[in-house]
């Protein structure tokens, strides 16, 4: 946006009790910082950090009166960097840190600014968990609104399957509640439709009893074994316990202390393993996975759950240039495996030895994730056996071409195998036609358009994987 037409929002209400950050203010660079550095040139006009839900109402009513869109920032992990669009008015939810747990019922109420690591730490004090993602700095808000997949999805389903209610400030500035009983159409749309329908200030979940210690870590194999191991995993996982999570990553082997130094940074297949079942069964389950091939080492051990759910943090630091694109696969077929493994061998090298720059991940989608009917939530899972993602991250703009061209080539080669539906949170926005299919069949998209038309007829909430209102 050019400086000449950049709005200054000078008339933003003085009744707003939280903090306001405009370009040039001290604190603005920190308030503006988000995960994906590729959009670092974007300069929101005003970041309004709400003190409470009345502040959110103030920001929404201002945007409604001015006829302008409103962006929402919670954890700041949006792959598309849409928490901080250029020139925009942003309502910043990071002060919403409440975590209330009813230990007797397992009901947990969280503010929209809570991060996954904060949620996990608070809930495990009560021996509880809500299934969520894999990197502790991700926001519960954006993750939940898109669906939420992670280590516990085979055991307890997606995050949205465990959502009981939301408190929402709607586009006309009302505070409403969405649950199975109250505004069920809004509740359905919020469970996977992203930030299209209002600002969610609080989320209520059904948490589950969970052990404080789980078995977690990595099993790295040389890349030449990858086709055999992935095919073996495909068979094994069909009958594996729901307490087992395996993400298979084609990546340079990180410099793990338990792996001999000469294997560090060599092309590898890394199984990221979390087993949350009975401890006495852990050795047998981990042994089954290791026996799929000849591992470089087995780095899986009992660790506190909060450590397990931060295992990937080190390879996903904020502030790098990132692109992530992917698709659902009905099956991880031999052809798909061959393409991915060949591309792994041709991947550009890491720019930082601690952080793999070019990875391809296969997430197993089975167990409890597949229990709900497709129509139960906006989040789509129909026919999906696996989620595949290609992720590239680097530091310097001068390296954009190297990483992006490889990622785009891999995606183009695998795209014919992808289903039309996909998990929206782990892939960049690929355009309006693509968006029509990502939530499943046309009837689901029509239902989302109907909810959008009812709850946000002017498309105030458009800084997202946008669903345009109908007439
Ligand atoms: C390193 C990394 C690891 C990830 N790992 C996983 C994973 O394991 N599992 C998984 O499921 N996903 C994962 N994701 C994807 C993640 O779920 C999405 O990026 C999600 O949008 C992040 O939410 P946020 O609140 O952090 O982000 P934000 O950028 O703050 O929000 C993202 C978008 O959500 C909407 N939004 C946010 N807060 C609100 C609100 N309070 N009310 C209404 N709308 C809102 C807005 O449209 C906003 O643009 C990962 C992302 C990254 C970068």
XYZ file of C-alpha atoms and ligand atoms in Angstrom:
524
model
C 0.000 0.000 0.000
C 1.495 3.405 -0.894
C 2.180 5.836 1.932
C -0.143 8.398 0.315
C -3.256 6.243 0.713
C -2.217 4.516 3.922
C -4.958 5.078 6.532
C -3.784 6.438 9.882
C -6.890 5.534 11.899
C -6.499 8.818 13.822
C -10.185 8.711 14.746
C -9.902 5.288 16.437
C -12.022 5.548 19.627
C -10.270 6.838 22.732
C -12.595 4.598 24.759
C -10.404 1.645 23.680
C -8.654 0.669 26.910
C -5.875 -1.529 25.516
C -2.656 -0.449 23.806
C -2.475 1.057 20.331
C 0.633 0.741 18.158
C 1.113 2.809 15.000
C 4.170 2.778 12.699
C 6.940 4.695 14.476
C 5.602 4.024 17.993
C 7.922 2.328 20.431
C 6.714 -1.248 20.759
C 5.340 -1.286 17.201
C 8.071 -3.582 15.762
C 7.512 -6.116 18.571
C 3.721 -5.919 18.226
C 4.006 -6.383 14.452
C 6.383 -9.372 14.631
C 4.881 -12.573 13.273
C 6.173 -16.011 12.362
C 6.654 -15.635 8.611
C 9.321 -13.047 7.802
C 8.552 -13.086 4.069
C 5.894 -10.432 4.636
C 8.151 -8.348 6.842
C 7.613 -5.341 4.574
C 3.915 -5.247 5.452
C 3.092 -2.352 7.780
C -0.324 -2.430 9.466
C -1.745 1.061 10.054
C -2.900 0.364 13.610
C -2.399 -2.613 15.895
C -5.056 -2.373 18.610
C -4.140 -4.739 21.445
C -7.451 -5.349 23.192
C -7.584 -5.375 26.998
C -10.882 -7.281 27.093
C -13.867 -8.278 24.995
C -15.418 -4.784 25.298
C -12.318 -3.505 23.495
C -12.899 -6.058 20.752
C -16.461 -4.727 20.410
C -15.061 -1.181 20.146
C -12.639 -2.185 17.372
C -15.292 -4.130 15.459
C -17.861 -1.307 15.681
C -15.255 1.192 14.498
C -14.394 -1.025 11.506
C -18.100 -1.542 10.739
C -18.811 2.200 10.797
C -15.760 2.982 8.673
C -16.603 0.136 6.269
C -13.105 -1.333 6.503
C -11.823 -4.871 7.023
C -10.455 -5.969 10.376
C -7.513 -8.357 10.719
C -7.117 -10.531 13.822
C -3.856 -11.582 15.469
C -3.670 -14.285 18.130
C -0.573 -16.512 17.954
C 0.773 -14.894 14.754
C 1.560 -18.255 13.091
C -0.600 -17.794 10.000
C 1.339 -19.236 7.052
C -0.108 -16.440 4.902
C 0.963 -13.789 7.474
C -2.600 -12.507 7.477
C -2.458 -11.475 11.122
C -0.582 -8.310 10.061
C -1.668 -7.231 6.573
C -0.154 -4.130 5.015
C -2.006 -0.932 5.923
C -4.645 -2.810 7.923
C -6.420 -2.275 11.210
C -5.517 -5.249 13.410
C -7.185 -6.340 16.619
C -4.485 -8.048 18.652
C -5.711 -10.753 21.027
C -2.408 -11.556 22.709
C -3.544 -10.237 26.105
C -6.295 -12.874 26.298
C -4.309 -15.317 28.407
C -6.991 -16.728 30.727
C -6.889 -20.490 31.297
C -9.617 -21.897 33.539
C -9.851 -25.630 34.103
C -12.687 -27.493 35.774
C -10.755 -30.571 36.873
C -13.955 -32.450 37.737
C -15.522 -32.206 34.261
C -12.382 -31.642 32.189
C -13.907 -28.484 30.749
C -11.226 -25.903 29.873
C -11.888 -22.269 28.967
C -9.054 -20.418 27.238
C -8.555 -16.865 26.035
C -7.734 -16.401 22.358
C -4.163 -15.274 23.097
C -3.076 -18.560 24.683
C -0.288 -20.472 22.898
C -0.226 -24.274 22.672
C 2.686 -24.622 25.106
C 0.837 -22.502 27.666
C -2.306 -24.608 27.259
C -0.393 -27.893 27.576
C 1.490 -26.756 30.673
C -1.677 -25.585 32.444
C -3.793 -28.625 31.563
C -1.213 -31.276 32.405
C -1.141 -29.901 35.966
C -4.625 -31.428 36.166
C -3.603 -34.560 34.225
C -5.513 -33.328 31.176
C -4.924 -32.551 27.511
C -6.753 -30.985 24.596
C -5.499 -32.398 21.277
C -3.766 -29.630 19.334
C -0.614 -29.114 17.238
C 3.090 -29.883 17.273
C 4.865 -26.545 17.852
C 4.361 -24.940 21.249
C 4.434 -21.327 20.019
C 1.383 -21.757 17.767
C -1.771 -19.935 18.870
C -4.745 -22.006 19.999
C -7.069 -19.543 18.230
C -5.992 -19.816 14.595
C -5.179 -23.501 15.021
C -8.624 -24.310 16.426
C -10.539 -22.234 13.882
C -8.830 -24.111 11.051
C -9.295 -27.585 12.591
C -6.207 -28.480 14.619
C -4.144 -31.599 13.922
C -1.262 -32.942 15.980
C 0.202 -35.726 18.084
C -3.083 -36.626 19.761
C -5.430 -36.560 16.788
C -5.406 -40.367 16.328
C -6.384 -40.703 19.982
C -8.807 -37.789 20.552
C -9.571 -36.326 17.108
C -8.949 -32.836 15.749
C -8.999 -29.846 18.090
C -12.403 -28.838 16.717
C -13.824 -32.240 17.631
C -13.144 -31.306 21.251
C -14.474 -27.751 21.086
C -17.589 -27.168 23.188
C -18.258 -23.463 22.738
C -16.858 -20.110 21.619
C -17.497 -16.548 22.745
C -17.585 -14.427 19.623
C -17.773 -10.718 18.787
C -19.688 -10.622 15.515
C -19.272 -8.187 12.621
C -22.125 -6.021 13.928
C -20.388 -5.697 17.295
C -22.528 -8.092 19.325
C -21.171 -10.596 21.841
C -22.651 -14.012 21.089
C -22.032 -17.542 22.188
C -21.675 -20.398 19.730
C -22.183 -24.009 20.792
C -24.273 -27.025 19.811
C -27.228 -25.348 21.557
C -26.650 -21.643 20.852
C -26.162 -20.403 17.288
C -25.300 -23.902 16.032
C -24.774 -22.698 12.442
C -22.047 -20.335 13.647
C -20.541 -23.053 15.849
C -20.393 -25.437 12.878
C -18.706 -22.814 10.693
C -16.179 -21.878 13.390
C -15.047 -25.516 13.598
C -12.787 -25.352 10.549
C -13.960 -22.304 8.603
C -11.114 -20.133 9.902
C -11.416 -16.501 10.963
C -14.292 -15.713 8.576
C -17.142 -15.301 11.045
C -16.143 -12.959 13.859
C -13.517 -12.429 16.546
C -13.430 -15.343 18.968
C -12.429 -14.094 22.404
C -12.654 -17.412 24.289
C -12.695 -21.105 23.465
C -14.118 -23.913 25.641
C -12.847 -27.436 25.157
C -13.455 -30.907 26.525
C -10.059 -32.020 27.816
C -9.100 -35.680 28.343
C -7.166 -37.513 31.068
C -3.554 -37.786 29.945
C -0.199 -38.990 31.324
C 2.400 -36.465 32.460
C 5.123 -38.586 30.852
C 5.001 -39.974 27.316
C 7.512 -41.636 24.971
C 8.697 -39.226 22.321
C 11.589 -38.480 19.992
C 13.056 -39.308 16.627
C 14.035 -42.383 14.619
C 16.257 -41.349 11.666
C 16.940 -43.639 8.677
C 19.141 -43.070 5.636
C 17.194 -41.773 2.643
C 17.820 -44.909 0.534
C 15.641 -46.855 2.999
C 12.761 -44.356 2.797
C 10.609 -46.143 0.163
C 10.687 -49.405 2.125
C 10.039 -47.739 5.475
C 7.196 -45.545 4.268
C 5.537 -48.556 2.622
C 6.043 -50.517 5.847
C 4.595 -47.674 7.909
C 1.565 -47.573 5.610
C 0.794 -51.194 6.542
C 1.800 -50.915 10.201
C -0.271 -47.855 10.991
C -3.481 -49.531 9.807
C -3.550 -51.586 13.023
C -1.325 -49.438 15.258
C -2.705 -48.205 18.585
C -4.450 -44.846 18.533
C -2.000 -43.627 21.165
C 0.767 -43.664 18.545
C 1.538 -40.599 16.419
C 4.117 -40.728 13.636
C 5.048 -37.845 11.352
C 7.426 -38.981 8.604
C 9.764 -36.218 7.507
C 12.044 -36.339 4.472
C 14.699 -33.939 5.689
C 18.430 -33.553 6.314
C 19.141 -35.376 9.568
C 19.413 -32.730 12.322
C 22.641 -32.840 14.376
C 21.148 -35.029 17.114
C 23.652 -35.992 19.820
C 22.415 -39.593 19.621
C 23.324 -39.833 15.898
C 26.924 -40.280 14.792
C 28.415 -37.037 13.559
C 29.127 -38.244 10.030
C 25.372 -38.687 9.487
C 24.475 -35.150 10.569
C 22.806 -33.189 7.753
C 22.769 -36.170 5.388
C 19.463 -36.731 3.569
C 17.238 -38.817 5.784
C 13.791 -40.068 6.617
C 13.009 -38.976 10.140
C 10.132 -40.535 12.050
C 8.849 -38.079 14.652
C 7.268 -40.394 17.219
C 4.986 -39.700 20.167
C 3.452 -42.636 22.035
C 1.019 -41.764 24.818
C -0.308 -45.226 25.733
C 0.582 -47.540 28.604
C 4.323 -47.149 29.370
C 4.830 -50.918 29.481
C 3.838 -51.096 25.783
C 6.128 -48.279 24.639
C 9.225 -50.389 23.954
C 7.294 -52.787 21.772
C 5.641 -50.002 19.714
C 8.916 -48.082 19.290
C 10.668 -51.380 18.478
C 8.114 -52.090 15.716
C 8.853 -48.715 14.134
C 12.630 -49.132 14.375
C 12.315 -52.598 12.830
C 10.879 -51.109 9.625
C 14.518 -50.632 8.560
C 17.992 -50.068 9.944
C 17.827 -46.802 11.884
C 20.867 -44.567 12.406
C 19.784 -44.585 16.051
C 16.611 -44.630 18.126
C 16.162 -41.364 19.992
C 12.786 -42.028 21.608
C 12.542 -41.960 25.392
C 10.162 -41.124 28.236
C 9.829 -37.341 28.555
C 7.341 -34.966 30.183
C 4.421 -34.262 27.850
C 5.356 -30.567 27.741
C 8.791 -31.541 26.408
C 7.295 -33.887 23.816
C 4.991 -31.182 22.538
C 7.932 -28.828 22.072
C 10.259 -31.281 20.315
C 9.870 -29.547 16.970
C 10.184 -25.989 18.326
C 13.889 -25.845 17.633
C 13.396 -26.484 13.929
C 10.524 -24.014 13.656
C 11.803 -20.716 15.033
C 9.835 -17.554 14.253
C 11.353 -14.894 12.053
C 12.430 -16.898 8.990
C 11.076 -16.728 5.468
C 8.584 -19.567 5.093
C 6.372 -21.294 2.597
C 4.279 -24.360 3.310
C 1.983 -26.054 0.830
C 0.308 -29.405 0.852
C -2.594 -31.660 0.163
C -4.599 -34.618 1.403
C -3.775 -38.019 -0.044
C -6.277 -40.870 -0.029
C -3.242 -43.147 0.278
C 0.516 -42.707 0.475
C 1.066 -44.779 -2.675
C 4.353 -46.106 -4.028
C 4.272 -43.455 -6.818
C 3.848 -40.639 -4.301
C 6.654 -42.040 -2.174
C 8.955 -42.294 -5.192
C 8.348 -38.677 -6.235
C 8.841 -37.367 -2.701
C 12.016 -39.375 -2.083
C 13.553 -38.325 -5.422
C 12.759 -34.709 -4.629
C 14.259 -35.060 -1.151
C 17.539 -36.084 -2.786
C 17.413 -32.904 -4.910
C 16.400 -30.514 -2.099
C 18.419 -27.344 -1.520
C 20.706 -27.583 1.547
C 19.950 -25.950 4.913
C 21.076 -22.357 5.464
C 21.465 -23.088 9.171
C 22.748 -26.497 10.324
C 20.230 -26.617 13.191
C 17.188 -25.956 11.000
C 16.216 -28.123 8.033
C 15.341 -25.686 5.232
C 13.515 -28.040 2.889
C 11.354 -30.826 4.285
C 8.463 -32.948 3.162
C 6.178 -34.332 5.843
C 3.607 -37.118 5.748
C 1.069 -36.940 8.601
C -1.034 -40.040 9.279
C -4.733 -39.151 9.427
C -6.514 -42.085 11.017
C -8.003 -43.319 14.274
C -10.183 -40.838 16.151
C -9.600 -38.146 13.537
C -11.738 -40.184 11.168
C -14.517 -41.052 13.646
C -16.767 -37.981 13.143
C -18.977 -37.745 10.115
C -17.675 -35.367 7.419
C -20.767 -33.189 7.868
C -20.142 -32.719 11.621
C -17.686 -29.814 11.224
C -16.560 -27.357 8.565
C -13.079 -28.925 8.945
C -12.805 -31.568 6.228
C -11.272 -35.012 6.483
C -13.277 -37.033 3.970
C -11.277 -39.719 2.137
C -8.022 -38.338 3.565
C -5.593 -41.008 4.752
C -2.548 -38.746 4.866
C -1.661 -35.077 4.829
C 1.436 -34.238 2.800
C 3.235 -30.913 3.148
C 6.323 -29.419 1.588
C 7.862 -26.802 3.847
C 10.727 -24.457 3.026
C 12.273 -21.855 5.315
C 15.357 -19.685 4.988
C 16.770 -16.323 6.100
C 17.804 -14.139 3.154
C 15.581 -12.725 0.452
C 18.369 -13.511 -2.028
C 17.643 -17.228 -1.418
C 13.916 -16.935 -2.223
C 14.279 -18.373 -5.714
C 16.312 -21.395 -4.546
C 13.795 -22.574 -1.978
C 10.579 -21.477 -3.664
C 11.414 -22.989 -7.036
C 12.166 -26.368 -5.434
C 8.983 -26.267 -3.318
C 6.849 -25.280 -6.313
C 8.339 -28.047 -8.452
C 7.643 -30.671 -5.766
C 4.109 -29.405 -5.265
C 3.404 -29.420 -9.026
C 4.626 -32.993 -9.323
C 2.463 -34.217 -6.448
C -0.619 -32.061 -7.053
C -2.319 -34.633 -9.346
C -2.437 -37.039 -6.386
C -4.087 -34.575 -3.979
C -7.773 -34.620 -3.066
C -9.750 -31.365 -3.560
C -10.309 -31.041 0.188
C -7.337 -30.161 2.384
C -6.359 -28.936 5.831
C -6.414 -25.180 5.321
C -4.072 -24.255 8.176
C -0.957 -25.994 6.899
C -0.970 -24.705 3.356
C -0.731 -21.327 1.703
C -3.837 -19.894 0.113
C -3.905 -21.179 -3.468
C -6.751 -18.968 -4.701
C -10.535 -18.657 -4.902
C -11.225 -21.822 -6.931
C -9.033 -23.916 -4.618
C -10.800 -22.479 -1.565
C -14.190 -23.664 -2.836
C -13.019 -27.269 -2.480
C -10.912 -27.228 0.664
C -13.789 -27.755 3.091
C -15.173 -30.757 1.186
C -18.127 -31.087 -1.193
C -20.206 -28.197 -2.648
C -22.908 -28.574 0.004
C -20.370 -27.782 2.712
C -19.123 -24.737 0.842
C -22.737 -23.536 0.393
C -23.298 -23.949 4.132
C -20.178 -21.882 4.842
C -21.303 -19.159 2.403
C -24.708 -19.114 4.144
C -23.039 -18.709 7.545
C -20.730 -15.995 6.175
C -23.667 -14.142 4.619
C -25.571 -14.247 7.903
C -22.733 -13.415 10.291
C -20.425 -11.185 8.188
C -22.418 -9.847 5.227
C -19.901 -7.061 4.423
C -16.889 -9.401 4.592
C -15.254 -7.411 7.388
C -13.261 -10.544 8.223
C -11.514 -11.082 4.898
C -7.877 -11.362 5.987
C -8.060 -15.165 6.014
C -8.765 -18.072 3.653
C -11.716 -16.014 2.619
C -15.269 -17.168 2.027
C -17.124 -14.393 0.224
C -20.668 -13.693 1.380
C -23.455 -14.461 -1.097
C -26.326 -12.136 -2.014
C 5.712 -23.485 12.881
C 4.267 -23.837 12.680
C 3.822 -25.059 13.113
C 2.492 -25.417 12.945
N 2.071 -26.641 13.381
C 0.768 -26.978 13.286
C 0.294 -28.219 13.788
O 1.050 -29.028 14.305
N -1.015 -28.489 13.680
C -1.892 -27.620 13.100
O -3.079 -27.927 13.063
N -1.475 -26.445 12.592
C -0.174 -26.104 12.675
N 0.268 -24.916 12.172
C -0.673 -24.060 11.441
C -1.443 -23.183 12.421
O -2.521 -23.929 12.935
C -2.009 -21.963 11.680
O -0.950 -21.220 11.146
C -2.876 -21.107 12.598
O -3.566 -20.183 11.806
C -2.052 -20.377 13.628
O -2.872 -19.693 14.529
P -2.315 -18.429 15.304
O -3.363 -17.975 16.229
O -0.962 -18.740 15.818
O -2.067 -17.435 14.102
P -2.562 -15.969 13.708
O -1.644 -15.610 12.590
O -2.651 -15.056 14.858
O -4.007 -16.237 13.156
C -4.200 -16.909 11.931
C -5.536 -16.483 11.365
O -6.573 -17.048 12.158
C -7.630 -16.107 12.319
N -7.716 -15.801 13.757
C -6.721 -15.844 14.667
N -7.200 -15.557 15.882
C -8.512 -15.344 15.742
C -9.543 -15.020 16.656
N -9.300 -14.865 17.949
N -10.792 -14.852 16.175
C -11.042 -14.998 14.849
N -10.108 -15.304 13.941
C -8.849 -15.476 14.385
C -7.271 -14.918 11.471
O -7.852 -15.087 10.193
C -5.767 -14.997 11.373
O -5.259 -14.428 10.184
C 1.593 -24.526 12.314
C 2.051 -23.286 11.862
C 3.379 -22.942 12.038
C 3.861 -21.623 11.537
